[in-house]
Amino acid sequence: MLSTFKSSKHQQHLTQLPKIPQTVADIKTLYSPEDFYHTLMETISNARKRIYLVALYLEKDQGGQRILEAVYKAKSNDPSLDVTILVDWHRAQRGLIGVTDADTNADWYCRMAKAHPGVDVPVFGVPVNTREALGVLHLKGFIIDTQVIYSGASLNDVYLHQQDKYRYDRYQIIRNPSLADTLFAYIKQKLLTAPAVNRLDNVARPTNLEIKNDIRLFRQTLRRTAYHYQGEASPNELAITPLVGLGKKNPLNKTIHHLLCATRDTLTLCTPYFNLPTLLMRDLIDLLRLGKQVEIIVGDKTANDFYFPEDQPFKIIGTLPYLYEINLRCFLSRLQRYIDNDRLVVRIWKDADNTYHLKGIWVDEEWQLLTGNNLNPRAWGLDLENALLIHDPAQALRPQREQELNQIRTHTQVVQHFTILDSITDYPVKIRKLLRLLRRIRIDRLLSRIL
């Protein structure tokens, strides 16, 4: 009886969230990075009012080049278009991990601006903290006219499947003027007005030291900001609640907690990095103890974007996929009885040497969360995150939901026993030695919190 009462309280919290009405005909789920790329390019070329792209990064490779050129072309064809690109300030001013190339994305933005005189496509850098390791811009959602193209993907070759490899994510196209205006207003009023936010396509941009105090004040402000909109949807219609947050106790984190605890029967959770915050770990265990059905879909360690094959130079960040696998193995060893009685289903995603970057939550065929949040301590406390919580009481989205989940499960293997996963003794010698050293000096915990 007590557990039913607690679940009802969590369900009540979700029900009382303000929601924007949504028509089912105006939600389209895409099922591959190729479709995502082509849809994004087509939508940019057909824009009539505004193009606002927000991503962790826009990379200076073929995929990024095509996107940026498409934006420049759209602006050139229609100078009245309101165009802005926002990326993380720190990420744009460094090279790729393990690459010594001194030419950064910011340098490329400057060259593109110089190559298109008279065509203004501002690229702003958003510094969420004074250092990249302590917080990044992790907002998702491209706003083009009245559409929101929502995905956890950034903009480069692998996310857009431009070469021989892809990074798998989720992709939703949502036509909703109120939703688009809500996300747009947050960008215009909360981000672009901040002194800490500066253009990256300007060689005279300030240094980190010059805006250090501005960044600190900006972070404090972000902790208090939220999306503002009129929640006019009834409890019985398809609707969306946009959420944004920074810091452990932000509204997005609280809603994720309520969402898990509101599960009546079934929960599916996807994350590329199995390193859940303690609160969410407890929530999952409580659901299993209450007899709920829990499905977790994670990437294989070799499908992790931090994984370095043994024939490539090794970097310390390459230990992360192994740390995540150790976390998962430990978690399953404690809960093997739930695997045995089919209450807990864990799937490991692997497709050749492609990578997995997919995250999301589905609850009882009634709720689903679209988010770039990795559901890890970093997302929980350091990064600026957002999400779209979809309420579907009449199951109008059921065909799309089932097709998406079936597609996600395609390249997965069900874990029948925790021993199927490698243990530390199975890892390459250099990995074993490094992991033992990190554990001895407890840096592994720090790495899992900030990466």
Coordinates of C-alpha atoms in Angstrom, one line a residue:
M1 CA 0.0 0.0 0.0
L2 CA 2.8 2.4 0.9
S3 CA 4.6 1.8 -2.4
T4 CA 1.4 2.4 -4.3
F5 CA 0.9 5.7 -2.4
K6 CA 4.5 6.8 -3.2
S7 CA 4.1 5.9 -6.9
S8 CA 0.9 8.0 -7.0
K9 CA 2.7 11.0 -5.6
H10 CA 5.3 10.8 -8.3
Q11 CA 2.7 10.3 -11.0
Q12 CA 0.8 13.3 -9.6
H13 CA 4.0 15.4 -10.0
L14 CA 4.3 14.5 -13.6
T15 CA 0.6 15.1 -14.3
Q16 CA 0.8 18.6 -12.7
L17 CA 3.7 19.8 -14.9
P18 CA 2.6 22.5 -17.4
K19 CA 2.4 21.0 -20.9
I20 CA 2.2 22.3 -24.4
P21 CA -0.4 20.6 -26.7
Q22 CA 1.0 18.6 -29.5
T23 CA -0.7 17.0 -32.5
V24 CA 0.5 13.5 -33.4
A25 CA 0.7 14.3 -37.1
D26 CA 3.4 16.9 -36.3
I27 CA 5.8 14.5 -34.6
K28 CA 8.0 12.4 -36.9
T29 CA 10.6 10.0 -35.6
L30 CA 13.7 9.3 -37.7
Y31 CA 15.5 6.0 -37.4
S32 CA 19.0 6.6 -38.8
P33 CA 21.7 9.2 -38.8
E34 CA 21.5 9.4 -42.6
D35 CA 17.8 10.4 -42.4
F36 CA 18.7 12.9 -39.7
Y37 CA 21.4 14.5 -41.9
H38 CA 19.2 14.7 -45.0
T39 CA 16.2 16.0 -43.0
L40 CA 18.4 18.7 -41.3
M41 CA 19.8 19.8 -44.6
E42 CA 16.4 20.0 -46.3
T43 CA 14.9 21.9 -43.4
I44 CA 17.7 24.4 -43.4
S45 CA 17.4 25.0 -47.1
N46 CA 13.6 25.5 -46.8
A47 CA 13.8 27.9 -43.8
R48 CA 11.7 31.1 -44.1
K49 CA 12.0 32.8 -40.7
R50 CA 14.8 31.5 -38.5
I51 CA 17.6 29.0 -38.1
Y52 CA 18.9 28.5 -34.6
L53 CA 21.3 25.5 -34.2
V54 CA 22.5 24.6 -30.7
A55 CA 25.0 21.8 -30.2
L56 CA 28.0 20.9 -28.1
Y57 CA 30.1 21.3 -31.3
L58 CA 30.0 22.0 -35.0
E59 CA 33.1 20.2 -36.3
K60 CA 35.5 21.3 -39.1
D61 CA 35.1 18.1 -41.1
Q62 CA 32.9 17.2 -44.1
G63 CA 29.7 16.9 -42.1
G64 CA 30.2 20.1 -40.3
Q65 CA 31.3 21.9 -43.4
R66 CA 28.1 20.8 -45.3
I67 CA 25.9 22.0 -42.4
L68 CA 27.6 25.4 -42.1
E69 CA 27.7 25.9 -45.8
A70 CA 24.0 25.2 -46.0
V71 CA 23.3 27.8 -43.3
Y72 CA 25.4 30.4 -45.2
K73 CA 23.6 29.6 -48.4
A74 CA 20.2 29.9 -46.8
K75 CA 21.2 33.3 -45.3
S76 CA 22.6 34.5 -48.6
N77 CA 19.5 33.5 -50.4
D78 CA 17.3 35.3 -47.8
P79 CA 19.1 38.0 -45.9
S80 CA 16.0 38.5 -43.7
L81 CA 16.5 35.1 -42.1
D82 CA 17.3 35.2 -38.4
V83 CA 20.3 32.9 -38.1
T84 CA 22.4 32.0 -35.1
I85 CA 24.6 29.0 -34.1
L86 CA 25.6 28.3 -30.5
V87 CA 28.3 25.8 -29.4
D88 CA 30.3 25.2 -26.3
W89 CA 32.9 28.0 -25.9
H90 CA 35.7 25.8 -24.6
R91 CA 35.2 22.8 -26.9
A92 CA 35.3 25.1 -30.0
Q93 CA 38.7 26.4 -29.0
R94 CA 40.6 23.1 -28.7
G95 CA 41.4 20.2 -31.0
L96 CA 40.0 16.7 -30.8
I97 CA 41.1 14.5 -27.9
G98 CA 44.5 12.9 -28.8
V99 CA 45.0 15.2 -31.8
T100 CA 47.7 17.9 -31.8
D101 CA 46.2 19.9 -34.7
A102 CA 46.4 23.5 -33.5
D103 CA 43.7 24.6 -36.0
T104 CA 40.4 24.7 -34.0
N105 CA 36.8 24.9 -34.9
A106 CA 36.8 28.6 -33.9
D107 CA 39.6 29.3 -36.4
W108 CA 37.5 27.6 -39.0
Y109 CA 34.4 29.7 -38.1
C110 CA 36.5 32.8 -38.6
R111 CA 37.7 31.6 -42.1
M112 CA 34.1 30.9 -43.1
A113 CA 33.0 34.3 -42.0
K114 CA 35.9 35.9 -44.0
A115 CA 35.0 33.8 -47.1
H116 CA 31.4 35.0 -47.0
P117 CA 31.6 38.8 -46.7
G118 CA 28.3 40.5 -46.2
V119 CA 26.6 37.3 -45.1
D120 CA 26.3 37.3 -41.3
V121 CA 26.1 33.9 -39.7
P122 CA 27.1 34.5 -36.0
V123 CA 28.6 31.5 -34.2
F124 CA 28.4 32.1 -30.4
G125 CA 30.4 30.2 -27.8
V126 CA 28.6 29.5 -24.5
P127 CA 30.9 29.0 -21.5
V128 CA 29.0 27.0 -18.8
N129 CA 32.0 27.1 -16.5
T130 CA 35.5 28.4 -16.5
R131 CA 36.9 25.1 -17.6
E132 CA 35.4 22.5 -20.0
A133 CA 36.0 19.7 -17.5
L134 CA 33.7 21.5 -15.1
G135 CA 30.7 22.0 -17.3
V136 CA 29.7 22.4 -21.0
L137 CA 26.8 23.5 -23.1
H138 CA 24.8 20.3 -23.5
L139 CA 21.5 21.8 -24.7
K140 CA 19.8 20.1 -27.6
G141 CA 17.2 21.2 -30.2
F142 CA 17.6 22.9 -33.6
I143 CA 14.9 25.5 -34.0
I144 CA 14.0 26.1 -37.7
D145 CA 10.9 28.2 -38.2
T146 CA 8.2 26.4 -36.2
Q147 CA 10.0 23.1 -36.0
V148 CA 12.2 21.6 -33.3
I149 CA 14.7 19.0 -34.6
Y150 CA 15.6 17.2 -31.3
S151 CA 18.6 14.9 -31.1
G152 CA 21.5 14.2 -28.8
A153 CA 23.8 14.4 -31.8
S154 CA 26.4 17.1 -32.4
L155 CA 27.3 18.1 -35.9
N156 CA 30.2 16.2 -37.5
D157 CA 31.0 13.3 -39.8
V158 CA 30.2 10.4 -37.4
Y159 CA 26.9 11.8 -36.1
L160 CA 25.8 12.6 -39.7
H161 CA 27.2 9.3 -41.1
Q162 CA 29.2 11.1 -43.7
Q163 CA 32.0 8.5 -43.9
D164 CA 32.2 4.8 -43.2
K165 CA 31.2 5.0 -39.5
Y166 CA 28.2 6.4 -37.6
R167 CA 27.3 7.3 -34.1
Y168 CA 23.8 6.2 -33.3
D169 CA 21.4 8.6 -31.5
R170 CA 17.7 9.5 -31.4
Y171 CA 16.1 11.9 -33.8
Q172 CA 12.6 13.6 -33.5
I173 CA 11.1 16.3 -35.8
I174 CA 8.5 18.2 -33.9
R175 CA 6.4 20.9 -35.5
N176 CA 5.0 23.1 -32.8
P177 CA 5.1 26.9 -32.8
S178 CA 4.7 27.2 -29.0
L179 CA 7.5 24.7 -28.3
A180 CA 9.8 26.3 -30.9
D181 CA 9.1 29.8 -29.5
T182 CA 9.8 28.6 -25.9
L183 CA 13.2 27.2 -26.7
F184 CA 13.9 30.2 -28.9
A185 CA 13.0 32.7 -26.1
Y186 CA 15.4 30.9 -23.7
I187 CA 18.3 31.3 -26.1
K188 CA 17.6 34.9 -26.9
Q189 CA 16.8 36.1 -23.4
K190 CA 19.0 33.8 -21.2
L191 CA 22.0 33.0 -23.3
L192 CA 22.7 35.6 -26.0
T193 CA 22.2 38.5 -23.5
A194 CA 24.9 37.3 -21.2
P195 CA 28.3 39.1 -21.2
A196 CA 30.0 35.7 -21.0
V197 CA 28.6 34.6 -24.3
N198 CA 30.8 35.9 -27.2
R199 CA 31.2 35.3 -30.9
L200 CA 33.7 32.6 -32.0
D201 CA 33.8 33.7 -35.6
N202 CA 35.7 36.8 -34.5
V203 CA 39.5 36.7 -34.3
A204 CA 39.3 39.4 -31.7
R205 CA 37.3 37.3 -29.2
P206 CA 38.2 37.7 -25.5
T207 CA 40.4 35.2 -23.7
N208 CA 39.0 32.9 -20.9
L209 CA 40.8 35.0 -18.3
E210 CA 39.2 38.2 -19.5
I211 CA 35.7 36.8 -19.1
K212 CA 36.3 34.6 -16.1
N213 CA 34.1 36.6 -13.7
D214 CA 31.4 36.9 -16.3
I215 CA 31.4 33.1 -16.7
R216 CA 31.0 32.6 -12.9
L217 CA 28.1 35.1 -12.8
F218 CA 26.6 33.4 -15.9
R219 CA 26.7 30.0 -14.3
Q220 CA 24.9 31.3 -11.2
T221 CA 22.2 32.8 -13.4
L222 CA 21.8 29.6 -15.4
R223 CA 21.1 27.7 -12.1
R224 CA 18.0 29.9 -11.7
T225 CA 16.7 29.9 -15.3
A226 CA 13.9 27.8 -16.7
Y227 CA 11.7 27.7 -19.8
H228 CA 8.7 30.0 -19.6
Y229 CA 5.5 29.1 -21.5
Q230 CA 1.8 28.7 -21.2
G231 CA 0.9 25.1 -20.3
E232 CA -2.5 24.8 -21.9
A233 CA -2.7 21.0 -22.5
S234 CA -5.3 18.9 -20.7
P235 CA -4.2 15.7 -18.8
N236 CA -5.8 13.5 -21.5
E237 CA -4.1 14.9 -24.6
L238 CA -0.8 14.4 -26.3
A239 CA 1.5 17.1 -24.9
I240 CA 5.2 18.1 -24.3
T241 CA 6.9 19.6 -21.3
P242 CA 10.2 21.3 -22.1
L243 CA 12.7 21.2 -19.2
V244 CA 16.1 22.8 -18.7
G245 CA 18.5 22.7 -15.7
L246 CA 22.0 23.1 -14.3
G247 CA 23.1 21.7 -10.9
K248 CA 22.1 18.7 -8.9
K249 CA 18.7 20.0 -7.7
N250 CA 17.5 21.4 -10.9
P251 CA 13.9 20.8 -12.2
L252 CA 15.1 18.4 -15.0
N253 CA 16.9 16.1 -12.5
K254 CA 13.9 16.2 -10.2
T255 CA 11.6 15.3 -13.1
I256 CA 13.8 12.4 -14.2
H257 CA 13.6 11.0 -10.6
H258 CA 9.8 11.4 -10.5
L259 CA 9.6 9.8 -13.9
L260 CA 11.4 6.6 -12.9
C261 CA 9.5 6.4 -9.6
A262 CA 6.1 6.9 -11.3
T263 CA 6.6 3.6 -13.2
R264 CA 3.5 1.3 -12.8
D265 CA 4.6 -1.6 -14.9
T266 CA 7.5 -1.1 -17.4
L267 CA 10.5 1.1 -17.7
T268 CA 13.1 1.3 -20.6
L269 CA 16.2 3.4 -20.1
C270 CA 19.0 4.1 -22.6
T271 CA 22.4 5.6 -21.9
P272 CA 25.7 5.3 -23.6
Y273 CA 27.7 5.4 -20.3
F274 CA 26.6 3.2 -17.5
N275 CA 27.5 5.5 -14.6
L276 CA 24.1 6.5 -13.1
P277 CA 23.8 9.0 -10.3
T278 CA 23.3 7.3 -7.0
L279 CA 19.7 8.5 -6.8
L280 CA 18.7 6.9 -10.1
M281 CA 20.6 3.7 -9.2
R282 CA 18.4 3.5 -6.1
D283 CA 15.3 4.2 -8.1
L284 CA 16.0 1.3 -10.4
I285 CA 16.7 -1.1 -7.6
D286 CA 13.5 0.0 -5.8
L287 CA 11.4 -0.6 -9.0
L288 CA 12.9 -4.2 -9.3
R289 CA 12.1 -4.9 -5.6
L290 CA 8.5 -3.7 -6.3
G291 CA 8.1 -6.2 -9.1
K292 CA 8.3 -3.7 -12.0
Q293 CA 9.8 -4.6 -15.4
V294 CA 13.1 -2.8 -16.1
E295 CA 15.0 -2.7 -19.4
I296 CA 18.4 -1.0 -19.7
I297 CA 20.1 -0.6 -23.1
V298 CA 23.7 0.5 -23.0
G299 CA 26.6 0.5 -25.5
D300 CA 29.3 -2.1 -25.5
K301 CA 32.7 -0.7 -24.3
T302 CA 34.0 -0.9 -27.9
A303 CA 30.9 1.2 -29.0
N304 CA 31.9 4.0 -26.7
D305 CA 33.2 7.2 -28.2
F306 CA 36.1 7.2 -25.7
Y307 CA 37.2 3.7 -26.7
F308 CA 40.7 3.4 -28.3
P309 CA 41.4 0.2 -30.2
E310 CA 44.6 -1.6 -29.1
D311 CA 46.4 -0.8 -32.3
Q312 CA 46.0 3.0 -31.7
P313 CA 47.9 5.2 -29.3
F314 CA 46.3 5.0 -25.9
K315 CA 45.1 8.0 -23.8
I316 CA 44.1 8.0 -20.2
I317 CA 40.6 8.9 -21.2
G318 CA 40.4 5.5 -22.9
T319 CA 40.0 3.9 -19.5
L320 CA 36.4 5.3 -19.3
P321 CA 34.7 2.5 -21.3
Y322 CA 36.3 -0.1 -19.1
L323 CA 35.2 1.8 -16.0
Y324 CA 31.6 1.9 -17.3
E325 CA 31.7 -1.9 -18.0
I326 CA 33.1 -2.5 -14.5
N327 CA 30.2 -0.4 -13.1
L328 CA 27.6 -2.4 -15.1
R329 CA 29.1 -5.8 -14.2
C330 CA 29.1 -4.8 -10.5
F331 CA 25.5 -3.6 -10.8
L332 CA 24.3 -6.8 -12.4
S333 CA 26.2 -9.1 -10.0
R334 CA 24.1 -7.7 -7.2
L335 CA 20.9 -8.0 -9.2
Q336 CA 21.4 -11.4 -11.0
R337 CA 18.2 -12.8 -9.4
Y338 CA 16.1 -10.2 -11.3
I339 CA 17.8 -11.2 -14.6
D340 CA 17.0 -14.8 -13.8
N341 CA 13.3 -14.1 -13.2
D342 CA 13.1 -11.8 -16.3
R343 CA 12.3 -8.6 -14.3
L344 CA 15.6 -7.0 -15.4
V345 CA 16.6 -7.1 -19.1
V346 CA 19.9 -5.6 -20.0
R347 CA 20.9 -5.2 -23.6
I348 CA 24.4 -4.4 -24.9
W349 CA 24.5 -2.5 -28.2
K350 CA 27.3 -3.2 -30.7
D351 CA 27.3 -2.8 -34.5
A352 CA 30.8 -3.4 -36.0
D353 CA 33.0 -0.5 -35.1
N354 CA 30.2 2.1 -35.0
T355 CA 29.4 4.0 -31.7
Y356 CA 26.4 4.4 -29.5
H357 CA 25.3 7.8 -28.1
L358 CA 21.7 7.1 -27.4
K359 CA 19.8 8.2 -24.3
G360 CA 16.1 8.3 -23.3
I361 CA 13.5 7.0 -20.9
W362 CA 10.1 5.3 -21.7
V363 CA 7.6 4.6 -19.0
D364 CA 4.4 2.6 -19.3
E365 CA 3.7 3.5 -22.9
E366 CA 2.5 6.8 -21.5
W367 CA 5.7 8.9 -21.0
Q368 CA 8.9 9.3 -22.9
L369 CA 11.8 11.6 -22.3
L370 CA 13.8 13.0 -25.2
T371 CA 17.1 14.3 -23.9
G372 CA 20.8 14.7 -24.5
N373 CA 21.3 14.0 -20.8
N374 CA 23.7 11.0 -20.4
L375 CA 22.1 10.2 -17.0
N376 CA 25.5 10.3 -15.3
P377 CA 27.1 12.4 -12.5
R378 CA 28.5 14.9 -15.0
A379 CA 25.1 15.6 -16.6
W380 CA 23.5 15.6 -13.2
G381 CA 25.6 18.4 -11.7
L382 CA 28.0 20.1 -14.2
D383 CA 26.5 20.5 -17.7
L384 CA 23.7 22.7 -18.9
E385 CA 21.1 20.1 -20.0
N386 CA 17.6 20.1 -21.4
A387 CA 14.8 17.6 -22.3
L388 CA 11.4 17.2 -23.8
L389 CA 9.0 15.1 -21.7
I390 CA 6.2 13.7 -23.9
H391 CA 2.9 12.7 -22.3
D392 CA 0.9 10.3 -24.5
P393 CA -2.0 9.1 -22.4
A394 CA -4.0 7.8 -25.5
Q395 CA -0.9 6.1 -26.9
A396 CA -1.1 8.1 -30.2
L397 CA 2.6 7.7 -30.7
R398 CA 2.7 4.0 -30.1
P399 CA 3.6 3.0 -33.7
Q400 CA 6.5 5.4 -33.8
R401 CA 7.6 4.5 -30.2
E402 CA 7.6 0.7 -31.0
Q403 CA 9.4 1.1 -34.2
E404 CA 12.1 3.3 -32.6
L405 CA 12.6 0.8 -29.7
N406 CA 12.7 -2.1 -32.1
Q407 CA 15.3 -0.3 -34.2
I408 CA 17.4 0.4 -31.1
R409 CA 17.3 -3.2 -30.0
T410 CA 18.4 -4.5 -33.4
H411 CA 22.1 -4.6 -32.7
T412 CA 21.8 -5.6 -29.1
Q413 CA 22.7 -8.8 -27.1
V414 CA 20.7 -9.6 -24.0
V415 CA 22.9 -10.2 -20.9
Q416 CA 21.8 -13.5 -19.4
H417 CA 24.5 -13.5 -16.7
F418 CA 26.8 -10.8 -15.4
T419 CA 29.8 -13.0 -16.1
I420 CA 29.2 -12.5 -19.8
L421 CA 30.8 -9.1 -19.3
D422 CA 34.5 -8.9 -19.2
S423 CA 36.2 -8.5 -15.8
I424 CA 39.3 -6.6 -15.1
T425 CA 41.4 -9.7 -15.6
D426 CA 40.2 -9.9 -19.2
Y427 CA 41.4 -6.5 -20.1
P428 CA 44.7 -5.7 -21.9
V429 CA 47.7 -5.5 -19.6
K430 CA 48.2 -1.8 -19.9
I431 CA 44.5 -1.2 -19.1
R432 CA 44.7 -3.5 -16.0
K433 CA 47.7 -1.7 -14.7
L434 CA 46.3 1.7 -15.2
L435 CA 42.9 0.9 -13.7
R436 CA 44.6 -0.6 -10.6
L437 CA 46.7 2.6 -10.3
L438 CA 43.7 4.8 -10.7
R439 CA 41.8 2.9 -8.1
R440 CA 44.6 3.0 -5.7
I441 CA 44.8 6.8 -5.8
R442 CA 41.0 7.1 -6.3
I443 CA 41.2 9.1 -9.5
D444 CA 38.7 6.7 -11.2
R445 CA 35.9 8.3 -9.2
L446 CA 37.0 11.7 -10.3
L447 CA 37.1 10.7 -13.9
S448 CA 33.6 9.2 -13.7
R449 CA 32.3 12.4 -12.3
I450 CA 33.7 14.9 -14.9
L451 CA 33.9 12.8 -18.1

